[in-house]
Coordinates of C-alpha atoms in Angstrom, one line a residue:
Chain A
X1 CA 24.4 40.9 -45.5
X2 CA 22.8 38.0 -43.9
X3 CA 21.3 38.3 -40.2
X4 CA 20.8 35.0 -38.0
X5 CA 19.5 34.3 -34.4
X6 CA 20.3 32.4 -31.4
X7 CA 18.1 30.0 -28.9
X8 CA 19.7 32.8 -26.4
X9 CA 17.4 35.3 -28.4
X10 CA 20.6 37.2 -30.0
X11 CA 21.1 38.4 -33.3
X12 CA 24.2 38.2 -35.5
X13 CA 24.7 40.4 -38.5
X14 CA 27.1 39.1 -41.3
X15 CA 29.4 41.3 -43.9
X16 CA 31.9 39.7 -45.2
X17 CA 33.7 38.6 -42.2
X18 CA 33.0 40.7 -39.8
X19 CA 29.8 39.9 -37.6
X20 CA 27.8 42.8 -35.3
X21 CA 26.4 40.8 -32.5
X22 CA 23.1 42.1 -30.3
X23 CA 20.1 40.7 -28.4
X24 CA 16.8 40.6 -30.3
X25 CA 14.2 42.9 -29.1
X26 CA 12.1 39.7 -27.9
X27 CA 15.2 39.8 -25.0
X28 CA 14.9 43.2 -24.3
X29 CA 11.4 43.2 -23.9
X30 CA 11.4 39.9 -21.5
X31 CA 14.8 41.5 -19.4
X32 CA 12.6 45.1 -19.3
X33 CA 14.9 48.5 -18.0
X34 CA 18.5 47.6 -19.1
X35 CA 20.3 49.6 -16.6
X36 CA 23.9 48.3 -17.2
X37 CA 25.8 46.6 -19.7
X38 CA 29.7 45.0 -20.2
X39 CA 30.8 44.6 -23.7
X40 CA 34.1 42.8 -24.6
X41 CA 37.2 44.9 -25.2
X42 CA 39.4 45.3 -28.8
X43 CA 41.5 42.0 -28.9
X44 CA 39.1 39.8 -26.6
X45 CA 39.0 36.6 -28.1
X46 CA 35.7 35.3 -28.2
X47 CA 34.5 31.6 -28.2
X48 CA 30.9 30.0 -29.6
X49 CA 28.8 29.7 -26.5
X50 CA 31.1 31.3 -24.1
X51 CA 30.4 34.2 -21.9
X52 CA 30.6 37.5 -23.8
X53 CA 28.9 40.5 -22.6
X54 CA 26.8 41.4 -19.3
X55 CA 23.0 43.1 -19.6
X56 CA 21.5 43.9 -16.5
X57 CA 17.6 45.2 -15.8
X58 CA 16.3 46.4 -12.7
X59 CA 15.3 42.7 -12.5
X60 CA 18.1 40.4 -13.2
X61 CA 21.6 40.2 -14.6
X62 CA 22.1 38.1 -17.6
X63 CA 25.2 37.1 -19.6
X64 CA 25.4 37.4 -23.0
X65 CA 27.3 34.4 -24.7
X66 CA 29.5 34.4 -27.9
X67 CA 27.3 33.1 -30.7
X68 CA 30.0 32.5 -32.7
X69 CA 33.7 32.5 -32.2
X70 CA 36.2 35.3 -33.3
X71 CA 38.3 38.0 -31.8
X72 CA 36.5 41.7 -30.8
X73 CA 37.0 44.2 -33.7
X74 CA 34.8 47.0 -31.5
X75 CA 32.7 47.2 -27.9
X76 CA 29.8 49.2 -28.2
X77 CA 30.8 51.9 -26.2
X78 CA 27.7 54.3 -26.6
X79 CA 25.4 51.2 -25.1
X80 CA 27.8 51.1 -21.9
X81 CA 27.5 54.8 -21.6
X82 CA 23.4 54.9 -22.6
X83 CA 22.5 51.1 -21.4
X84 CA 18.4 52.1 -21.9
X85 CA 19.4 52.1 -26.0
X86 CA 19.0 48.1 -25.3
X87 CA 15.6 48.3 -25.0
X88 CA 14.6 51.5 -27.8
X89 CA 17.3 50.5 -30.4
X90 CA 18.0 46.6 -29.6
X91 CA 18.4 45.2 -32.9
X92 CA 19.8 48.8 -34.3
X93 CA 22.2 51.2 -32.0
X94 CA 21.8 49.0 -29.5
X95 CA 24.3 46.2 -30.7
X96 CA 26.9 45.0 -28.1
X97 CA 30.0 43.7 -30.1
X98 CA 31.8 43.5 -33.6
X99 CA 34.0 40.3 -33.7
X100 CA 36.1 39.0 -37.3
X101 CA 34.8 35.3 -37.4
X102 CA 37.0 32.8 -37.3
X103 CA 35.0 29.8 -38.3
X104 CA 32.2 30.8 -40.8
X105 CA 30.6 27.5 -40.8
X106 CA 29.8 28.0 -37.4
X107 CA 27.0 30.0 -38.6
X108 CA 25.1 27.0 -40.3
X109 CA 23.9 25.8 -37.2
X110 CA 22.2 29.5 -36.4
X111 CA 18.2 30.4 -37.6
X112 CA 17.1 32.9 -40.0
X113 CA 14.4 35.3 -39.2
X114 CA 11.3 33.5 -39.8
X115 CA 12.6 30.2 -37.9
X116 CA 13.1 33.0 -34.8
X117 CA 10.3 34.3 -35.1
X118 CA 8.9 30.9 -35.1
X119 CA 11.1 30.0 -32.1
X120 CA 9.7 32.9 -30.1
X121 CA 6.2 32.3 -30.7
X122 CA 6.7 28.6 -28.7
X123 CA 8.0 30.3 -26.2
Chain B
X1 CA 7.9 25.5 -5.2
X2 CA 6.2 22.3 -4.5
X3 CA 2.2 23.3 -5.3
X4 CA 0.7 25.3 -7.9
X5 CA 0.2 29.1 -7.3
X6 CA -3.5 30.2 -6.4
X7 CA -4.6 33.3 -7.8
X8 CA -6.0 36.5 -6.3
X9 CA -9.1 37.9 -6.5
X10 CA -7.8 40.7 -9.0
X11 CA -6.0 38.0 -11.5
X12 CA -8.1 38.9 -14.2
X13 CA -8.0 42.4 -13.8
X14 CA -3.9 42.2 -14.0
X15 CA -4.2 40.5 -17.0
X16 CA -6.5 42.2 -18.9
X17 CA -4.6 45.3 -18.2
X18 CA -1.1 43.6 -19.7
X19 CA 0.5 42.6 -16.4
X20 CA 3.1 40.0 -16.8
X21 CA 2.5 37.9 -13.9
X22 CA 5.0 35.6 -11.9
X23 CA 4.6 33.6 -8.9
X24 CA 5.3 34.6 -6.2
X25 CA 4.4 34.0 -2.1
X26 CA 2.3 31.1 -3.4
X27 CA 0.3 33.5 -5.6
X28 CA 0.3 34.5 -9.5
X29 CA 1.2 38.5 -9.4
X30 CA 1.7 41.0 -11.8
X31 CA 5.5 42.2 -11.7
X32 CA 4.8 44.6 -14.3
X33 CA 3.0 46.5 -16.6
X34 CA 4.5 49.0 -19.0
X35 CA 8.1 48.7 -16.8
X36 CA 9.6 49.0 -13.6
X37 CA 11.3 51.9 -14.2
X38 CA 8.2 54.1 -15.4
X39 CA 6.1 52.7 -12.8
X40 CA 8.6 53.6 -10.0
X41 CA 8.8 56.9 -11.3
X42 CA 4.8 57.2 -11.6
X43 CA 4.5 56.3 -7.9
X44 CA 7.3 58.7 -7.1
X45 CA 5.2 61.8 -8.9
X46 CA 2.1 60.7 -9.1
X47 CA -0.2 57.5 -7.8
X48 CA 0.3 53.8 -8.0
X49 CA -2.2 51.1 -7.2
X50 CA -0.4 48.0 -5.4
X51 CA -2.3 44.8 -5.5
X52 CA -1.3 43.1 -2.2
X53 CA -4.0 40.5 -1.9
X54 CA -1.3 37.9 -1.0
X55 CA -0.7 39.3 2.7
X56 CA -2.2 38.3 5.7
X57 CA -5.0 39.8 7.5
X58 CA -5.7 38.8 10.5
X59 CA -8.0 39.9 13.8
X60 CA -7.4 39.1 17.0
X61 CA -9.8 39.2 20.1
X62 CA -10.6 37.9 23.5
X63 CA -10.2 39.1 27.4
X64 CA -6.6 40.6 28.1
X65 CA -5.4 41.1 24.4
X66 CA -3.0 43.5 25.1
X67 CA -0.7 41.7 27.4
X68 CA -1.5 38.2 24.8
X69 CA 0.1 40.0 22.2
X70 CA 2.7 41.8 24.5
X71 CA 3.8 38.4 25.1
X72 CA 4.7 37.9 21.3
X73 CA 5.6 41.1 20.3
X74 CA 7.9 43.9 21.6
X75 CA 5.7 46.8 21.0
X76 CA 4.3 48.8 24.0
X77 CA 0.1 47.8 22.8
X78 CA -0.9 50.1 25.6
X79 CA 0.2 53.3 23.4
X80 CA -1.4 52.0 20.6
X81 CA -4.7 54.0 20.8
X82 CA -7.9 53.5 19.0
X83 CA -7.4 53.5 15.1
X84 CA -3.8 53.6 15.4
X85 CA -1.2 51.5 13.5
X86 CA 2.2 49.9 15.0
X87 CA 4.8 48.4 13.0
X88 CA 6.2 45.2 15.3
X89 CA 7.7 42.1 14.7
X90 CA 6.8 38.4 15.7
X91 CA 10.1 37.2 17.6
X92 CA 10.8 33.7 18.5
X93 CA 12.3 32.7 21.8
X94 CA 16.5 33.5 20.3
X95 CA 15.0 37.1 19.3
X96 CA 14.9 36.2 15.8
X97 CA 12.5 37.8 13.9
X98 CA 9.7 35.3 12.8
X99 CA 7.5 37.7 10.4
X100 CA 7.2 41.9 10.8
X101 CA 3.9 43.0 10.5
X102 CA 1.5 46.5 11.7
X103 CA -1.0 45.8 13.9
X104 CA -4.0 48.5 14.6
X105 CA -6.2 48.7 17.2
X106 CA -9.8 48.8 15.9
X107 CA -12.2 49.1 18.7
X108 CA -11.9 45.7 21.1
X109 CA -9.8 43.9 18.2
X110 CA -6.5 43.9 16.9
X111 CA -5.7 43.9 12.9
X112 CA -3.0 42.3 11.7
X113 CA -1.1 42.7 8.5
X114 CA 1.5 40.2 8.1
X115 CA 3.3 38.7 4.7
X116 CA 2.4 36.9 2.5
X117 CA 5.2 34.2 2.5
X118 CA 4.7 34.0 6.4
X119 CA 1.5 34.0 6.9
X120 CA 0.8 30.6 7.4
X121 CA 3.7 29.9 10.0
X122 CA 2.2 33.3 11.8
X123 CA -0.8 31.9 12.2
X124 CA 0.0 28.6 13.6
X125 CA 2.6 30.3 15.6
X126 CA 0.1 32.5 17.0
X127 CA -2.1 29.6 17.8
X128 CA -0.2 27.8 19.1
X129 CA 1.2 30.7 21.7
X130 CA -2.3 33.1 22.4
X131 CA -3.8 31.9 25.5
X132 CA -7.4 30.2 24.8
X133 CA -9.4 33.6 25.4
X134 CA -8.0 35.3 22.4
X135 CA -9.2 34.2 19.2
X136 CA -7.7 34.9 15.2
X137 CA -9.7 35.1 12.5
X138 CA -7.7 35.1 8.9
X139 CA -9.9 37.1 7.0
X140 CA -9.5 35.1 4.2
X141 CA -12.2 36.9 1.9
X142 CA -10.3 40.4 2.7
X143 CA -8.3 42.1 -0.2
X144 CA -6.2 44.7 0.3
X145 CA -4.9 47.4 -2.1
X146 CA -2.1 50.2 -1.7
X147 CA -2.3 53.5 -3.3
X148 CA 1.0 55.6 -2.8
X149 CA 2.3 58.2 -4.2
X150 CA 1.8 62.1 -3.3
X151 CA -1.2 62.7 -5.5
X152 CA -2.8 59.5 -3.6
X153 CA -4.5 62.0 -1.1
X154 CA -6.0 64.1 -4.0
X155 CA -7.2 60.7 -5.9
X156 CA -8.8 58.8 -2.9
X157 CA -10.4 61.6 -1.4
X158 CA -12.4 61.9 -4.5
X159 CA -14.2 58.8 -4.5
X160 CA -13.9 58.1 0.0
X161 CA -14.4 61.7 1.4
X162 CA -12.9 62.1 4.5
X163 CA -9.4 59.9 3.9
X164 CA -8.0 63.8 3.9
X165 CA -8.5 63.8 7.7
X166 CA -6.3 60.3 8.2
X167 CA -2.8 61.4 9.3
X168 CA 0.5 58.8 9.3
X169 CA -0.1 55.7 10.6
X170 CA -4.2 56.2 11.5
X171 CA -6.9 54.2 9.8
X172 CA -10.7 54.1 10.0
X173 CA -13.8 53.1 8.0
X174 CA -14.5 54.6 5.1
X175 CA -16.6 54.0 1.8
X176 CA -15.1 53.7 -1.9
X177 CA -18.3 55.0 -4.3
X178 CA -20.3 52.6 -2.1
X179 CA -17.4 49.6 -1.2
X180 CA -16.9 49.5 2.3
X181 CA -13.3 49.5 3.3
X182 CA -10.9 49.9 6.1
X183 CA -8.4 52.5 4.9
X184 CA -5.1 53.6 6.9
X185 CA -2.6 56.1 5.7
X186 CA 0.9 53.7 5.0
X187 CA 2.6 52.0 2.9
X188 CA 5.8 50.4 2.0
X189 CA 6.9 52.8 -1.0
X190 CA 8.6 56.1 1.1
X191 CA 5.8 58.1 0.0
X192 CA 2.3 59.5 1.5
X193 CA -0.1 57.1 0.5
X194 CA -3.4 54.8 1.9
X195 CA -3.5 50.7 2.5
X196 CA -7.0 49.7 1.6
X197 CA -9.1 46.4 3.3
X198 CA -11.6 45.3 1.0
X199 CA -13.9 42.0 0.6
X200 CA -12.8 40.2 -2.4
X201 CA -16.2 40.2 -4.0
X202 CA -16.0 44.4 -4.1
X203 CA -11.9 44.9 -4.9
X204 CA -12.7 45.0 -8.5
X205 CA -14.7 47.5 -8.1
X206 CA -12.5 49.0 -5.6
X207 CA -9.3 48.8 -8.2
X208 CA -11.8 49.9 -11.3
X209 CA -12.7 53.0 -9.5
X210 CA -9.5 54.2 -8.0
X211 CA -7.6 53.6 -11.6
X212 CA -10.8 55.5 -13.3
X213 CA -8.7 58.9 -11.3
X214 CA -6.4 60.1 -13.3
X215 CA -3.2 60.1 -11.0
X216 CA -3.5 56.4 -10.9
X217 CA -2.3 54.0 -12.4
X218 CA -1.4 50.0 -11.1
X219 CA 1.9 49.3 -10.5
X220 CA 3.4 45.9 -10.2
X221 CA 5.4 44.1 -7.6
X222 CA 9.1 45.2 -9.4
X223 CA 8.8 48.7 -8.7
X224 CA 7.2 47.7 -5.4
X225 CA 10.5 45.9 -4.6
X226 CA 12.6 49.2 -6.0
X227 CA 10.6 51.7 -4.2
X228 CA 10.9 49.7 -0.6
X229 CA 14.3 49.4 -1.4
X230 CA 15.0 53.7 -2.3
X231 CA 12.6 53.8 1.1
X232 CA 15.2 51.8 3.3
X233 CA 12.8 49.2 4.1
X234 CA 13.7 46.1 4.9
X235 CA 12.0 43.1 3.2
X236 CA 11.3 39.8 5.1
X237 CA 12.9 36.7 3.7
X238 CA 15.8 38.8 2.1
X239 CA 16.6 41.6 4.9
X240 CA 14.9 39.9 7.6
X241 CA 14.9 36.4 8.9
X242 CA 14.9 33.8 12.2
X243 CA 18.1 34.0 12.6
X244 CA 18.3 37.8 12.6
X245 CA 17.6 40.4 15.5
X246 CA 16.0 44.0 16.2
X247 CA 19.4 45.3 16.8
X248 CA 21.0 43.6 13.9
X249 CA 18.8 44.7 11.7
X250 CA 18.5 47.8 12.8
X251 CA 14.7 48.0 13.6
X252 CA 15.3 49.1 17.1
X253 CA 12.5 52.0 16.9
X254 CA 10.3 48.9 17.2
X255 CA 11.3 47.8 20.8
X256 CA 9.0 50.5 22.4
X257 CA 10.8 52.0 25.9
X258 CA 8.6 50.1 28.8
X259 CA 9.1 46.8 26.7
X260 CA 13.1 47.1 26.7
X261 CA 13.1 47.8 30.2
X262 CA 10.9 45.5 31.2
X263 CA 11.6 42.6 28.9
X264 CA 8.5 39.6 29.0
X265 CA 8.7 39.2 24.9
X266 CA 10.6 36.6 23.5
X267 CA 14.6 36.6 23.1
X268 CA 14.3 39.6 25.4
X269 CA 17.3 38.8 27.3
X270 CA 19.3 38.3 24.4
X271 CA 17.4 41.8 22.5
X272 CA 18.4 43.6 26.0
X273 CA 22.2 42.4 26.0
X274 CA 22.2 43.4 22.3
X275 CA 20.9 47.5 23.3
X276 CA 23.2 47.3 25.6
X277 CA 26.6 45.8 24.1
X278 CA 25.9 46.2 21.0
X279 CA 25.8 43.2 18.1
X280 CA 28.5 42.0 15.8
X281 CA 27.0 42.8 13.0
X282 CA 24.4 45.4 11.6
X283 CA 21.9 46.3 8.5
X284 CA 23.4 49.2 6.8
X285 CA 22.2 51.3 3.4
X286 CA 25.0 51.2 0.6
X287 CA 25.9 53.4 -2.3
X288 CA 27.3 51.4 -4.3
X289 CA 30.0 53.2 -6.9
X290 CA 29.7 52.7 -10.8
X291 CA 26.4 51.8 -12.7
X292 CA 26.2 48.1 -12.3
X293 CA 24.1 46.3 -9.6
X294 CA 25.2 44.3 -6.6
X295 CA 22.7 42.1 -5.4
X296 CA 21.1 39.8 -3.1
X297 CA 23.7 37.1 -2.2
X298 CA 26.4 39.1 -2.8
X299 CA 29.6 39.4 -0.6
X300 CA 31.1 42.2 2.1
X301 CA 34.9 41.3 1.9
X302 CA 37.6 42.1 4.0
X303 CA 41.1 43.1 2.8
X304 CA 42.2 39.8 2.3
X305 CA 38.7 38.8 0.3
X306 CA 37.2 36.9 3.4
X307 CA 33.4 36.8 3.9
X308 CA 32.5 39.3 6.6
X309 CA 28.8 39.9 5.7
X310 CA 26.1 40.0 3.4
X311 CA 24.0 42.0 0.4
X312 CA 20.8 41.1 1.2
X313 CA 18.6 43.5 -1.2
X314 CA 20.4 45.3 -3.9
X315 CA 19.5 47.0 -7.4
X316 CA 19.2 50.1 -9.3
X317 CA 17.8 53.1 -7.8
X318 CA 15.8 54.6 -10.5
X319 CA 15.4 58.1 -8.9
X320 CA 19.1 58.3 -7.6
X321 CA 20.4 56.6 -11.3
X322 CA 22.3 54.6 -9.2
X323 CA 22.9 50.8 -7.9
X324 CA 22.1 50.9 -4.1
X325 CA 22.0 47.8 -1.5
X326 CA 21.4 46.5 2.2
X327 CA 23.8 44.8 3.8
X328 CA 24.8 43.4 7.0
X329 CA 28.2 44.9 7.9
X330 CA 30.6 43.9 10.9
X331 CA 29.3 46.7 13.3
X332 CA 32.7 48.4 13.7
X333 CA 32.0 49.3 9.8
X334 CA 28.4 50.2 10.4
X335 CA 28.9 54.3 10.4
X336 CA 27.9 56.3 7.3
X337 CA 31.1 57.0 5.0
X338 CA 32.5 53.8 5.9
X339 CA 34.2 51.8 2.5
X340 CA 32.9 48.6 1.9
X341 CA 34.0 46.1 -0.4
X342 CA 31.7 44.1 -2.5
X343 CA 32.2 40.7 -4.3
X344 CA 29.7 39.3 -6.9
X345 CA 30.4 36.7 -9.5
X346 CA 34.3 36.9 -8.5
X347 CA 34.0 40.6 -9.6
X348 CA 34.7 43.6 -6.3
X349 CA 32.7 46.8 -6.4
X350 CA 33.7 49.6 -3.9
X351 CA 30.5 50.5 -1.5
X352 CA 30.2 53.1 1.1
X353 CA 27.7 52.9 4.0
X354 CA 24.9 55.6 3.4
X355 CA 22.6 56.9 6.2
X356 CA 18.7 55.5 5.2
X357 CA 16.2 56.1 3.3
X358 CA 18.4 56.4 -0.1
X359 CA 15.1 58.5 -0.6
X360 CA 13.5 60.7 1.4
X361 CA 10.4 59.7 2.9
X362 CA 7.2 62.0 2.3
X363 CA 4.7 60.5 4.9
X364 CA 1.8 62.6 5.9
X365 CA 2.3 63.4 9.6
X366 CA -0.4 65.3 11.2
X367 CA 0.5 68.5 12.9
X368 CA 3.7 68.8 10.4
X369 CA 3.5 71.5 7.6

C-alpha cells in the first residue's frame, strides 16, 4: 500500500488498483468547519485534474479535482451524511472516493509523504 | 487591493493568541481562532470579544447639528436624546445608501460609528456636505471592541460597574479596571451585548482584562459574519450599496415618521414614492433547502432560468444546521412562504422566503422582563 499527495493538498491511497482518494488534513485545517460535501457517484468516470468532489466550510466552497484518472468504485456516503468527519478523520473516515485507476503511471508524477510535508511547510 | 494592509492596535494580541489573520477593509484581521463554528456557538451561549478597530469613529459638532445631519440622514435627531444610539444611513442624492452607521448623542456632539470599508468616502462626503459650523473629528487613536453574547452583562459588569444599568441602544462613560471607555449596549451579533470606545494605547489592556473573565473568549471576523447573518442584518458592500434604497432593502424602520413626511434628506422624493408605491424589488431572508450553501453572487431564477434578483449574503447557519441567505427578490415574491429558485455554479437549489432574524434576537430592552 503506497499513499501519495497532490499540490491540491489531497491524498491518494494505492492497493492494487484501486485508489481511496481524500484531502490531507493540512486542507482541512486551512478550509476550517466542513459543512457540506459532494462525492462522485458508482460509474462516474473520473479524469486527472478534473473536477471531482465539492467540500464546503462556513468560509468557502472548494472543488476537489481527480488526482488521477479512473472510474468511481464507491462515494463516501457517511462524509455526505456527517460532512464535520472532514476535519476529525480527514486522512482516515473522512476519505471522499474510491476510483479503479486506469493509468497507473499517472501516479509517478504524485509526492510521497515527506516531499508533502516538505511542500506544505513552503506554503 | 492596491496598498498594503495597516494593522490595528490589537495585531499582536490576535496573533499571539493563534488568530489567522486576513485582510480585510484595508486592515490585517483575525478571521479565526479555534473555528468559526465554535466561536459562533461561544457567542451564542456565552461571550465573545470582537475586535472592530477597523470602523470609523467619528464626532461631530458645531451650531445647529441636528438639522446638519438631518440634512444627510433620514433619522428624526430630535428623538435622539442624551446618550442614546440611532441606527441611520448616509443617503446620496438617488436614495442610495452611501454607508449605514449609529450615531449617539453625547452631550453637544454627535458619535459616529461608520464601516470600515467606507469610512474614508464618509468622511469626505460629510465634508464636503456639513455646513462650515459643524466640525468632524476621526478619532483616529479610538479602538473599539464588541462583547456579545448573553453572559456579556455578567462579564463586563465585573470589571465596569454600572454597564448593568445601560439598557438597548444607550451608552455612557464608564471605566474598564481603570481604562476609560465609552460603552453602549449593541451590537451586530442578535444577542445582548456592549460596543466598547477605547484609546489605542489602553485596548490591550482593555481586551486582556475582559478575556481574563471567564465567559470570554475573542472571536474572529467569520463567526462575526455568520452571527450578523443568523441576526438578519444586513452587511454594507454585500447587502447594501449606492445603488440600493431604504425600501429595497428593507431598512424602512430607519426613515423615522416626521422625516418621511416631511422629506429634506437626500433621494427623499424618490424614498417617499417608494413608501408609497412600493419598489420592484426587496431584501428578503431565505431558507434555503438541503445542506449545501448558496452564496453571495448567486442567482434568483425565474421559471424559465432568467435572472430576477440576487444572493447577496449566504452561508451556513450554525445554530439552525442549515444554509440560509439574503436576497433581493422581485417584490411580488417578497412574502414569507414564497418559493424561490436559486442558481449557483449552473447548479438550482429550492429557497423559500423566511420572515427575519433566522435567530431570534435577545437584546436587552429596558422595561421588558
Amino acid at each position: 500500500m503506497n499513499t501519495y499527495f497532490t499540490k491540491e493538498h489531497e491524498w491518494i491511497r494505492v492497493e492494487g488498483d484501486t485508489a481511496t482518494v481524500g484531502i490531507t488534513d493540512f486542507a482541512q485545517a486551512q478550509l476550517g468547519d466542513v459543512v457540506f460535501v459532494e462525492v462522485p457517484s458508482e460509474g462516474t468516470q473520473l479524469q486527472k485534474g478534473k473536477e471531482a468532489a465539492v467540500v464546503e466550510s462556513v468560509k468557502a466552497a472548494s472543488d476537489v479535482y481527480a488526482p488521477v484518472s479512473g472510474e468511481v468504485v464507491e462515494g463516501n456516503q457517511a462524509l455526505v451524511d456527517d460532512p464535520a468527519l472532514v476535519n476529525s478523520a480527514a486522512e482516515g473516515d473522512g476519505w471522499f472516493f474510491k476510483l479503479r485507476l486506469s493509468d497507473n503511471s499517472e501516479l509517478n508524477g504524485l509526492m510521497g509523504a515527506d516531499e508533502y510535508k516538505a511542500f506544505c511547510d513552503s506554503q | 487591493m492596491s496598498e498594503a494592509e495597516k494593522t490595528l492596535p490589537l495585531d499582536q494580541w490576535h496573533r499571539s493568541r493563534g488568530a489567522r489573520m486576513v485582510p480585510f477593509a484595508g486592515y490585517h484581521m483575525p478571521i479565526q481562532y479555534e473555528g468559526i463554528m465554535a466561536e459562533h456557538r461561544w457567542t451564542r451561549e456565552s461571550a465573545g470579544l470582537f475586535d472592530v478597530s477597523h470602523m470609523g469613529q467619528l464626532t461631530i459638532a458645531g451650531s445647529e447639528l441636528d438639522a446638519a445631519l438631518e440634512r444627510l440622514l433620514p433619522a428624526d435627531m430630535s428623538l435622539v436624546k442624551d446618550g442614546r444610539l440611532r441606527y441611520s444611513l448616509l443617503l446620496n442624492d438617488h436614495g442610495g445608501i452611501i454607508d449605514d452607521l449609529m450615531a449617539t448623542r453625547r452631550g453637544d456632539t454627535f458619535y459616529l460609528v461608520v464601516n470600515g470599508a467606507t469610512k474614508e468616502g464618509d468622511i469626505a462626503h460629510l465634508q464636503q456636505r456639513l455646513p462650515g459650523t459643524v466640525a468632524l473629528t476621526h478619532m483616529t487613536e479610538q479602538a473599539l471592541l464588541a462583547l456579545q453574547g448573553p453572559k456579556a452583562e455578567q462579564a463586563l459588569s465585573r470589571i465596569a460597574p454600572g454597564v448593568e444599568e445601560l439598557g438597548f441602544m444607550t451608552g455612557g462613560s464608564f471605566s474598564i479596571g481603570g481604562v476609560d471607555a465609552w460603552i453602549s449596549r449593541s451590537g451586530y451579533t442578535g444577542e445582548d451585548g456592549f460596543e466598547i470606545s477605547v484609546s489605542a494605547a489602553d485596548v490591550t489592556r482593555a481586551a486582556d482584562l475582559l478575556t481574563e473573565q471567564a465567559e470570554v473568549k475573542p472571536i474572529g471576523l467569520g463567526a462575526r459574519d455568520s452571527l450578523r447573518l443568523e441576526a438578519g442584518l444586513p452587511l454594507y458592500g454585500h447587502d447594501l450599496d449606492e445603488q440600493t434604497t431604504p425600501v429595497e432593502a428593507d431598512l424602512t424602520f430607519a426613515l423615522s415618521k416626521r422625516r418621511r413626511a416631511e422629506g429634506g434628506f437626500p433621494g427623499a422624493q424618490r424614498i417617499q414614492l417608494e413608501l408609497e408605491q412600493g419598489t420592484i424589488t426587496r431584501r428578503v431572508g431565505l431558507a434555503v433547502e438541503g445542506r449545501q450553501p448558496v452564496r453571495e453572487g448567486a442567482m434568483v431564477v425565474d421559471g424559465e432560468g432568467n435572472d430576477i434578483g440576487r444572493v447577496t449574503s449566504g452561508g451556513f447557519s450554525p445554530m439552525l444546521e442549515a444554509p440560509i441567505a439574503m436576497a433581493y427578490v422581485p417584490a411580488a415574491m417578497a412574502a414569507p412562504g414564497t418559493q424561490i429558485t436559486l442558481s449557483q455554479r449552473a447548479k438550482l437549489f429550492q429557497a423559500r422566503v423566511v420572515p427575519t432574524p433566522f435567530v431570534p434576537h435577545r437584546y436587552h430592552r429596558k422595561g421588558a422582563a
